[in-house]
Amino acid sequence: MYWGYSNKSALFSSSEASHKLEEDVTAEKKPISVIVRMIPQKHDNKSRLPMFCRPEESGIYLDSNKQDYSSFDRIFGTNSTNEDIYQYFNNDLNFIQNILDAYDTSIITYGQALTGKSSTLLRNQTAQNEDANIGLLPRLSNELFEKLEKERTEKNTKYVVKLNVFEVSMEKIYDMLAMDEKKKSLKLHHENNKLEYTLKGLTNEVISSTDDIISQMRDVSKRRQVDSKKQTRSTTHLFVKLNVEQRNVVDETLKIGNLLLVDLCGSNLLDKEKDKKIASSDEIKKINSEIKAVNHVIKMLHEHQTKHPNDNTAHSVPYRDSSLTKLLINSIAGNSITAFLTCCSTDKIDEMDSINSLKTSSTIKKIHTQVYPNIVGLHQKKKMCLLYENMKTKEENYLKRIKQLEEERNTFRETYDNPAEGQSNKTTSQKLQKSEAENKALIEQLELLKSLLNKPSDGSKMNQKALMGNTIDITNSLIEKSSKVAELQASIEEMNHTNYILKEKLKRMGGIDSNLEQMNNKLVAQIKEHEKLIHDLLTANAAMESELDHFKEINKVRNDKVKILEDRVSKVNINGASYDNTASMTPRQGSISSSSGHTIVPIEEEKEIAPSSWGLKNTTWGTRQASVGSIGITTSEETFVPRPLKKGLKLNSVRVVSGPATSPHTVHSKM
Ligand SMILES: Nc1ncnc2c1ncn2[C@@H]1O[C@H](COP(=O)(O)OP(=O)(O)OP(=O)(O)O)[C@@H](O)[C@H]1O
């Protein structure tokens, strides 16, 4: 006997009965629901995890420094009971009705070890209240049988409920309902082109009430050898499946729904030292690899669905890494309405494990499955009828859509033909017309330009003008604008050029400026030099004037003396005394000898003074030339500097030549 959907052929004599409706007809994406259950502190004396919930956001907040986990479907606090959780699954998630509607459903418990996973699913061993002990399985089973009975009486259906229970332990799968003393592991079977795996030889226990289930599960507990007080963590994963078949003799259909409950072992890895009492190191390795495989598959499935939302093959997801993940395929990625029930510790010492559980649960929340009902026709005719009906509905939908589109098209046409109908339509139509006209004009313009390029003859231009009217004007205006643009560009270029020249000139002016400045500095220096010379000359002139005055006085005294002597000589001659004539020893008339050894001779204007035999001791005062109104002083190069005349002085100019005088002056006195 097979476990899973593909064994349906074994249930019915006709192989045709195994065919199901095409998946695309009814398949829809269904996100996995995630429900979190917080369990009360195990260690009263130890600190509590700083964790609080916000029900309106379905979020869990650890504390301000850590990441928050939100968008879960429902969070149950530490005071919640199994009854609360059942009500949510039955009323909010509609699990039992989904099974009756021929859907596969799965509830998978997930979370750290010893956080109440088994207690929530099966039975809470330690709860005081008897009712509170009851787990989800018996509660859901009760509801299921009640509804099946109702359907039977109201709709004349016949039903069969079967129970499968098996355990996955270190990659081996064991049938937990098998009566054999010796446990035999089951083999997984995979059909081509099918996502899910099936189990060969699994016991199907037909049950007729919840009591049957409870009785069977009690035996399973014994076989599992789980201690009644549950002090140690489990190392196996338990699968409990209720297979519900409803046959309707009126419409000759078979509806198959499944409820799969998976009680996974703790999601936290086993420790070689701490857990050596419950498993050998080899076993711990295997158990840990199973736990890791589940977490890895969840992560990869999420990545795959994010990257390829429409690819259901999911070849990149490593389901094959473990028997456990192979058995979980249908629940997490196939045709199943699935809910993850994450049980979470509130003890501070479990903080890391709680965070890991919440993290994985957040990832699971983003995964979706593809669901469709498992409705099987009993006969080929019925199956064909169903398909026909389905196709008919599809066709009707297509026809409806075609009609709708046609109506839309007609309305649009009418509006287009009669623009007065509605303002908005009118505007649209006008816009359309305008766009079309613009488009047409542009095409024509392009054509015209092409022809102008290809056939530039006048005759051709005339023909084009005649044909295209406004188009030519547009073209002309374009050409005109283009030429204006060209002109502007040319003027800009010219301005740029002028600008460049001006810049160059400015540069050069800068050079000239500096040259002028240098020259100016030179001239200022020369002027200063000349001013100094003038100052010196004026000083010298003043000295010379006082010397002249002095000579005049001497001259007067000497003239007086000469007169006196001449008078005495004439008196001597007259008196007959022998007296020697020494007239050659007197100075020549008109010449003056200064006390300083210089000779100053009055000269006629503009007449050069002849070289004097008197040597000049002062180099500043050389050969002198006097002229009326000015005094000229020469050094090695002759220069004449004007000076104001002193009253009474009849000198016109004085030329000073450096170096010794060679011969006496020729003097022409004007006095
Ligand atoms: N809601 C609860 N309130 C108080 N105690 C609880 C609650 N749920 C479970 N427990 C107790 O916690 C212990 C572990 O419970 P349980 O076996 O259900 O955990 P588990 O998660 O299934 O463990 P495992 O990792 O072995 O699968 C049991 O002693 C159980 O009675």
mmCIF file of C-alpha atoms in Angstrom, residues 320-582:
data_model
loop_
_atom_site.group_PDB
_atom_site.id
_atom_site.type_symbol
_atom_site.label_atom_id
_atom_site.label_comp_id
_atom_site.label_asym_id
_atom_site.label_seq_id
_atom_site.Cartn_x
_atom_site.Cartn_y
_atom_site.Cartn_z
ATOM 1 C CA ARG A 320 16.960 14.918 -1.559
ATOM 2 C CA ASP A 321 19.465 15.616 1.193
ATOM 3 C CA SER A 322 17.326 13.830 3.744
ATOM 4 C CA SER A 323 14.390 11.396 4.049
ATOM 5 C CA LEU A 324 12.733 13.903 6.308
ATOM 6 C CA THR A 325 12.802 16.698 3.715
ATOM 7 C CA LYS A 326 11.584 14.323 1.004
ATOM 8 C CA LEU A 327 8.569 13.514 3.152
ATOM 9 C CA LEU A 328 7.933 17.214 3.795
ATOM 10 C CA ILE A 329 7.896 18.263 0.113
ATOM 11 C CA ASN A 330 4.171 18.144 -0.395
ATOM 12 C CA SER A 331 3.491 20.085 2.790
ATOM 13 C CA ILE A 332 5.948 22.917 2.164
ATOM 14 C CA ALA A 333 6.017 23.183 -1.628
ATOM 15 C CA GLY A 334 3.312 20.979 -3.095
ATOM 16 C CA ASN A 335 -0.443 20.727 -2.935
ATOM 17 C CA SER A 336 -1.187 21.438 0.708
ATOM 18 C CA ILE A 337 -2.813 24.053 2.873
ATOM 19 C CA THR A 338 -0.074 24.243 5.471
ATOM 20 C CA ALA A 339 0.367 25.823 8.895
ATOM 21 C CA PHE A 340 3.565 25.931 10.922
ATOM 22 C CA LEU A 341 3.028 25.953 14.662
ATOM 23 C CA THR A 342 6.191 27.388 16.193
ATOM 24 C CA CYS A 343 6.590 26.735 19.898
ATOM 25 C CA CYS A 344 8.832 29.242 21.608
ATOM 26 C CA SER A 345 10.463 29.283 25.032
ATOM 27 C CA THR A 346 10.260 32.401 27.222
ATOM 28 C CA ASP A 347 13.269 31.534 29.356
ATOM 29 C CA LYS A 348 16.235 33.885 29.147
ATOM 30 C CA ILE A 349 18.635 30.934 28.855
ATOM 31 C CA ASP A 350 16.842 29.838 25.658
ATOM 32 C CA GLU A 351 17.212 33.256 24.025
ATOM 33 C CA MET A 352 19.394 32.166 21.103
ATOM 34 C CA ASP A 353 17.219 29.136 20.308
ATOM 35 C CA SER A 354 14.055 31.240 20.512
ATOM 36 C CA ILE A 355 15.538 33.827 18.152
ATOM 37 C CA ASN A 356 16.547 31.085 15.689
ATOM 38 C CA SER A 357 13.042 29.618 15.785
ATOM 39 C CA LEU A 358 11.488 33.021 15.118
ATOM 40 C CA LYS A 359 13.943 33.709 12.292
ATOM 41 C CA THR A 360 13.122 30.449 10.518
ATOM 42 C CA SER A 361 9.413 31.038 11.107
ATOM 43 C CA SER A 362 9.713 34.457 9.425
ATOM 44 C CA THR A 363 11.244 32.740 6.392
ATOM 45 C CA ILE A 364 8.536 30.068 6.365
ATOM 46 C CA LYS A 365 5.915 32.822 6.360
ATOM 47 C CA LYS A 366 7.201 33.929 2.957
ATOM 48 C CA ILE A 367 6.844 30.486 1.375
ATOM 49 C CA HIS A 368 3.755 29.440 -0.514
ATOM 50 C CA THR A 369 2.298 26.184 -1.782
ATOM 51 C CA GLN A 370 0.064 25.424 -4.802
ATOM 52 C CA VAL A 371 -3.297 24.076 -3.763
ATOM 53 C CA TYR A 372 -6.103 22.430 -5.658
ATOM 54 C CA PRO A 373 -8.820 19.973 -4.608
ATOM 55 C CA ASN A 374 -8.368 16.245 -5.072
ATOM 56 C CA ILE A 375 -11.610 15.403 -6.765
ATOM 57 C CA VAL A 376 -11.606 12.117 -8.623
ATOM 58 C CA GLY A 377 -14.298 11.012 -11.113
ATOM 59 C CA LEU A 378 -15.450 7.439 -10.709
ATOM 60 C CA HIS A 379 -15.939 6.852 -14.442
ATOM 61 C CA GLN A 380 -14.289 8.053 -17.578
ATOM 62 C CA LYS A 381 -17.612 9.521 -18.714
ATOM 63 C CA LYS A 382 -17.953 11.524 -15.530
ATOM 64 C CA LYS A 383 -14.389 12.703 -15.785
ATOM 65 C CA MET A 384 -14.973 13.828 -19.350
ATOM 66 C CA CYS A 385 -18.160 15.575 -18.261
ATOM 67 C CA LEU A 386 -16.241 17.462 -15.584
ATOM 68 C CA LEU A 387 -13.558 18.447 -18.039
ATOM 69 C CA TYR A 388 -16.186 19.471 -20.556
ATOM 70 C CA GLU A 389 -17.943 21.615 -17.973
ATOM 71 C CA ASN A 390 -14.672 23.174 -17.070
ATOM 72 C CA MET A 391 -13.814 23.908 -20.680
ATOM 73 C CA LYS A 392 -17.299 25.275 -21.227
ATOM 74 C CA THR A 393 -16.885 27.670 -18.335
ATOM 75 C CA LYS A 394 -13.546 28.746 -19.736
ATOM 76 C CA GLU A 395 -15.022 29.249 -23.184
ATOM 77 C CA GLU A 396 -17.906 31.232 -21.754
ATOM 78 C CA ASN A 397 -15.432 33.434 -19.973
ATOM 79 C CA TYR A 398 -13.490 33.976 -23.183
ATOM 80 C CA LEU A 399 -16.651 34.798 -25.119
ATOM 81 C CA LYS A 400 -17.710 37.206 -22.424
ATOM 82 C CA ARG A 401 -14.358 38.908 -22.608
ATOM 83 C CA ILE A 402 -14.454 39.065 -26.419
ATOM 84 C CA LYS A 403 -17.904 40.616 -26.274
ATOM 85 C CA GLN A 404 -16.769 43.116 -23.711
ATOM 86 C CA LEU A 405 -13.782 44.079 -25.859
ATOM 87 C CA GLU A 406 -15.934 44.395 -28.939
ATOM 88 C CA GLU A 407 -18.325 46.687 -27.114
ATOM 89 C CA GLU A 408 -15.427 48.806 -25.961
ATOM 90 C CA ARG A 409 -14.113 49.001 -29.514
ATOM 91 C CA ASN A 410 -17.533 49.993 -30.895
ATOM 92 C CA THR A 411 -17.986 52.677 -28.266
ATOM 93 C CA PHE A 412 -14.594 54.041 -29.113
ATOM 94 C CA ARG A 413 -15.365 54.054 -32.815
ATOM 95 C CA GLU A 414 -18.636 55.851 -32.286
ATOM 96 C CA THR A 415 -16.991 58.446 -30.142
ATOM 97 C CA TYR A 416 -14.287 58.877 -32.719
ATOM 98 C CA ASP A 417 -16.758 59.308 -35.552
ATOM 99 C CA ASN A 418 -19.021 61.638 -33.568
ATOM 100 C CA PRO A 419 -16.793 63.784 -31.377
ATOM 101 C CA ALA A 420 -19.738 65.813 -30.011
ATOM 102 C CA GLU A 421 -20.780 62.901 -27.781
ATOM 103 C CA GLY A 422 -18.858 63.425 -24.636
ATOM 104 C CA GLN A 423 -16.387 66.037 -23.563
ATOM 105 C CA SER A 424 -13.744 63.568 -22.376
ATOM 106 C CA ASN A 425 -14.125 61.428 -25.469
ATOM 107 C CA LYS A 426 -14.068 64.540 -27.557
ATOM 108 C CA THR A 427 -10.850 65.674 -25.970
ATOM 109 C CA THR A 428 -9.316 62.239 -26.474
ATOM 110 C CA SER A 429 -10.426 62.201 -30.051
ATOM 111 C CA GLN A 430 -9.087 65.697 -30.624
ATOM 112 C CA LYS A 431 -5.805 64.733 -29.083
ATOM 113 C CA LEU A 432 -5.663 61.673 -31.266
ATOM 114 C CA GLN A 433 -6.422 63.682 -34.374
ATOM 115 C CA LYS A 434 -3.837 66.248 -33.434
ATOM 116 C CA SER A 435 -1.240 63.564 -32.854
ATOM 117 C CA GLU A 436 -2.086 61.970 -36.164
ATOM 118 C CA ALA A 437 -1.859 65.303 -37.981
ATOM 119 C CA GLU A 438 1.471 66.035 -36.316
ATOM 120 C CA ASN A 439 2.674 62.609 -37.203
ATOM 121 C CA LYS A 440 1.596 63.032 -40.781
ATOM 122 C CA ALA A 441 3.251 66.443 -41.021
ATOM 123 C CA LEU A 442 6.460 65.027 -39.647
ATOM 124 C CA ILE A 443 6.445 62.156 -42.106
ATOM 125 C CA GLU A 444 5.793 64.553 -44.964
ATOM 126 C CA GLN A 445 8.503 66.843 -43.717
ATOM 127 C CA LEU A 446 10.909 63.962 -43.656
ATOM 128 C CA GLU A 447 9.932 62.891 -47.136
ATOM 129 C CA LEU A 448 10.316 66.412 -48.400
ATOM 130 C CA LEU A 449 13.732 66.773 -46.903
ATOM 131 C CA LYS A 450 14.700 63.459 -48.438
ATOM 132 C CA SER A 451 13.516 64.532 -51.860
ATOM 133 C CA LEU A 452 15.199 67.910 -51.476
ATOM 134 C CA LEU A 453 18.404 66.114 -50.793
ATOM 135 C CA ASN A 454 17.977 63.672 -53.638
ATOM 136 C CA LYS A 455 16.447 65.966 -56.310
ATOM 137 C CA PRO A 456 17.485 69.526 -55.770
ATOM 138 C CA SER A 457 16.078 70.737 -59.101
ATOM 139 C CA ASP A 458 13.733 73.748 -59.144
ATOM 140 C CA GLY A 459 11.021 71.946 -61.050
ATOM 141 C CA SER A 460 10.924 69.194 -58.512
ATOM 142 C CA LYS A 461 10.749 71.762 -55.702
ATOM 143 C CA MET A 462 7.818 73.439 -57.375
ATOM 144 C CA ASN A 463 5.992 70.139 -57.678
ATOM 145 C CA GLN A 464 6.600 69.389 -54.044
ATOM 146 C CA LYS A 465 5.358 72.828 -53.069
ATOM 147 C CA ALA A 466 2.246 72.376 -55.095
ATOM 148 C CA LEU A 467 1.636 69.012 -53.465
ATOM 149 C CA MET A 468 2.475 69.742 -49.907
ATOM 150 C CA GLY A 469 1.345 73.298 -49.258
ATOM 151 C CA ASN A 470 1.897 73.917 -45.587
ATOM 152 C CA THR A 471 4.642 71.381 -45.404
ATOM 153 C CA ILE A 472 6.822 73.572 -47.589
ATOM 154 C CA ASP A 473 6.156 76.533 -45.341
ATOM 155 C CA ILE A 474 7.132 74.489 -42.330
ATOM 156 C CA THR A 475 10.250 73.348 -44.104
ATOM 157 C CA ASN A 476 11.087 76.893 -45.130
ATOM 158 C CA SER A 477 10.559 78.137 -41.628
ATOM 159 C CA LEU A 478 12.764 75.313 -40.425
ATOM 160 C CA ILE A 479 15.455 76.239 -42.927
ATOM 161 C CA GLU A 480 15.094 79.893 -41.955
ATOM 162 C CA LYS A 481 15.429 78.991 -38.300
ATOM 163 C CA SER A 482 18.389 76.785 -39.091
ATOM 164 C CA SER A 483 20.115 79.632 -40.963
ATOM 165 C CA LYS A 484 19.380 81.973 -38.035
ATOM 166 C CA VAL A 485 20.876 79.478 -35.708
ATOM 167 C CA ALA A 486 23.889 79.215 -38.001
ATOM 168 C CA GLU A 487 24.181 83.018 -38.028
ATOM 169 C CA LEU A 488 23.975 83.165 -34.290
ATOM 170 C CA GLN A 489 26.597 80.474 -34.027
ATOM 171 C CA ALA A 490 28.850 82.414 -36.416
ATOM 172 C CA SER A 491 28.393 85.629 -34.415
ATOM 173 C CA ILE A 492 29.137 83.746 -31.208
ATOM 174 C CA GLU A 493 32.287 82.380 -32.805
ATOM 175 C CA GLU A 494 33.254 85.883 -33.934
ATOM 176 C CA MET A 495 32.662 87.234 -30.437
ATOM 177 C CA ASN A 496 34.752 84.451 -29.061
ATOM 178 C CA HIS A 497 37.523 85.333 -31.489
ATOM 179 C CA THR A 498 37.336 89.060 -30.556
ATOM 180 C CA ASN A 499 37.355 88.102 -26.954
ATOM 181 C CA TYR A 500 40.447 86.041 -27.556
ATOM 182 C CA ILE A 501 42.217 88.923 -29.308
ATOM 183 C CA LEU A 502 41.289 91.309 -26.489
ATOM 184 C CA LYS A 503 42.640 88.882 -23.989
ATOM 185 C CA GLU A 504 45.909 88.652 -25.918
ATOM 186 C CA LYS A 505 46.106 92.466 -26.110
ATOM 187 C CA LEU A 506 45.496 92.731 -22.425
ATOM 188 C CA LYS A 507 48.308 90.277 -21.880
ATOM 189 C CA ARG A 508 50.631 92.348 -24.053
ATOM 190 C CA MET A 509 49.492 95.605 -22.368
ATOM 191 C CA GLY A 510 50.443 94.017 -19.152
ATOM 192 C CA GLY A 511 53.978 93.589 -20.582
ATOM 193 C CA ILE A 512 54.067 97.153 -21.869
ATOM 194 C CA ASP A 513 52.884 98.455 -18.571
ATOM 195 C CA SER A 514 55.738 96.833 -16.776
ATOM 196 C CA ASN A 515 58.205 98.197 -19.341
ATOM 197 C CA LEU A 516 56.792 101.707 -18.890
ATOM 198 C CA GLU A 517 57.049 101.377 -15.174
ATOM 199 C CA GLN A 518 60.687 100.414 -15.465
ATOM 200 C CA MET A 519 61.361 103.393 -17.719
ATOM 201 C CA ASN A 520 59.484 105.678 -15.381
ATOM 202 C CA ASN A 521 61.531 104.471 -12.444
ATOM 203 C CA LYS A 522 64.674 105.102 -14.444
ATOM 204 C CA LEU A 523 63.560 108.629 -15.312
ATOM 205 C CA VAL A 524 62.619 109.411 -11.717
ATOM 206 C CA ALA A 525 66.060 108.239 -10.660
ATOM 207 C CA GLN A 526 67.642 110.453 -13.347
ATOM 208 C CA ILE A 527 65.513 113.445 -12.321
ATOM 209 C CA LYS A 528 66.568 112.956 -8.738
ATOM 210 C CA GLU A 529 70.177 112.809 -9.859
ATOM 211 C CA HIS A 530 69.754 115.983 -11.895
ATOM 212 C CA GLU A 531 68.030 117.760 -9.023
ATOM 213 C CA LYS A 532 70.997 116.897 -6.879
ATOM 214 C CA LEU A 533 73.322 118.262 -9.543
ATOM 215 C CA ILE A 534 71.277 121.478 -9.785
ATOM 216 C CA HIS A 535 71.378 121.843 -6.053
ATOM 217 C CA ASP A 536 75.165 121.403 -6.112
ATOM 218 C CA LEU A 537 75.477 123.903 -8.965
ATOM 219 C CA LEU A 538 73.364 126.473 -7.213
ATOM 220 C CA THR A 539 75.527 126.094 -4.130
ATOM 221 C CA ALA A 540 78.645 126.460 -6.270
ATOM 222 C CA ASN A 541 77.162 129.452 -8.076
ATOM 223 C CA ALA A 542 76.417 131.175 -4.801
ATOM 224 C CA ALA A 543 80.040 130.578 -3.710
ATOM 225 C CA MET A 544 81.265 131.912 -7.043
ATOM 226 C CA GLU A 545 79.152 135.063 -6.731
ATOM 227 C CA SER A 546 80.555 135.862 -3.317
ATOM 228 C CA GLU A 547 84.047 135.225 -4.706
ATOM 229 C CA LEU A 548 83.325 137.613 -7.581
ATOM 230 C CA ASP A 549 82.253 140.317 -5.191
ATOM 231 C CA HIS A 550 85.443 139.742 -3.286
ATOM 232 C CA PHE A 551 87.510 140.002 -6.486
ATOM 233 C CA LYS A 552 85.705 143.201 -7.428
ATOM 234 C CA GLU A 553 86.721 144.733 -4.152
ATOM 235 C CA ILE A 554 90.327 143.525 -4.573
ATOM 236 C CA ASN A 555 90.297 144.849 -8.105
ATOM 237 C CA LYS A 556 89.108 148.213 -6.920
ATOM 238 C CA VAL A 557 91.743 148.337 -4.213
ATOM 239 C CA ARG A 558 94.431 147.341 -6.717
ATOM 240 C CA ASN A 559 93.225 149.877 -9.254
ATOM 241 C CA ASP A 560 93.469 152.468 -6.569
ATOM 242 C CA LYS A 561 96.958 151.257 -5.683
ATOM 243 C CA VAL A 562 97.942 151.227 -9.392
ATOM 244 C CA LYS A 563 96.706 154.780 -9.696
ATOM 245 C CA ILE A 564 98.632 155.794 -6.623
ATOM 246 C CA LEU A 565 101.768 154.051 -7.902
ATOM 247 C CA GLU A 566 101.294 155.557 -11.373
ATOM 248 C CA ASP A 567 100.952 158.960 -9.767
ATOM 249 C CA ARG A 568 104.093 158.338 -7.693
ATOM 250 C CA VAL A 569 106.014 157.155 -10.849
ATOM 251 C CA SER A 570 105.002 160.168 -12.806
ATOM 252 C CA LYS A 571 105.960 162.278 -9.882
ATOM 253 C CA VAL A 572 109.356 160.511 -9.725
ATOM 254 C CA ASN A 573 109.865 160.998 -13.489
ATOM 255 C CA ILE A 574 108.885 164.539 -13.150
ATOM 256 C CA ASN A 575 111.249 164.929 -10.166
ATOM 257 C CA GLY A 576 114.184 163.370 -12.298
ATOM 258 C CA ALA A 577 115.014 160.570 -10.021
ATOM 259 C CA SER A 578 116.666 157.471 -11.638
ATOM 260 C CA TYR A 579 113.954 154.986 -11.703
ATOM 261 C CA ASP A 580 113.705 151.489 -13.611
ATOM 262 C CA ASN A 581 110.454 151.037 -15.702
ATOM 263 C CA THR A 582 108.864 147.649 -14.630
#
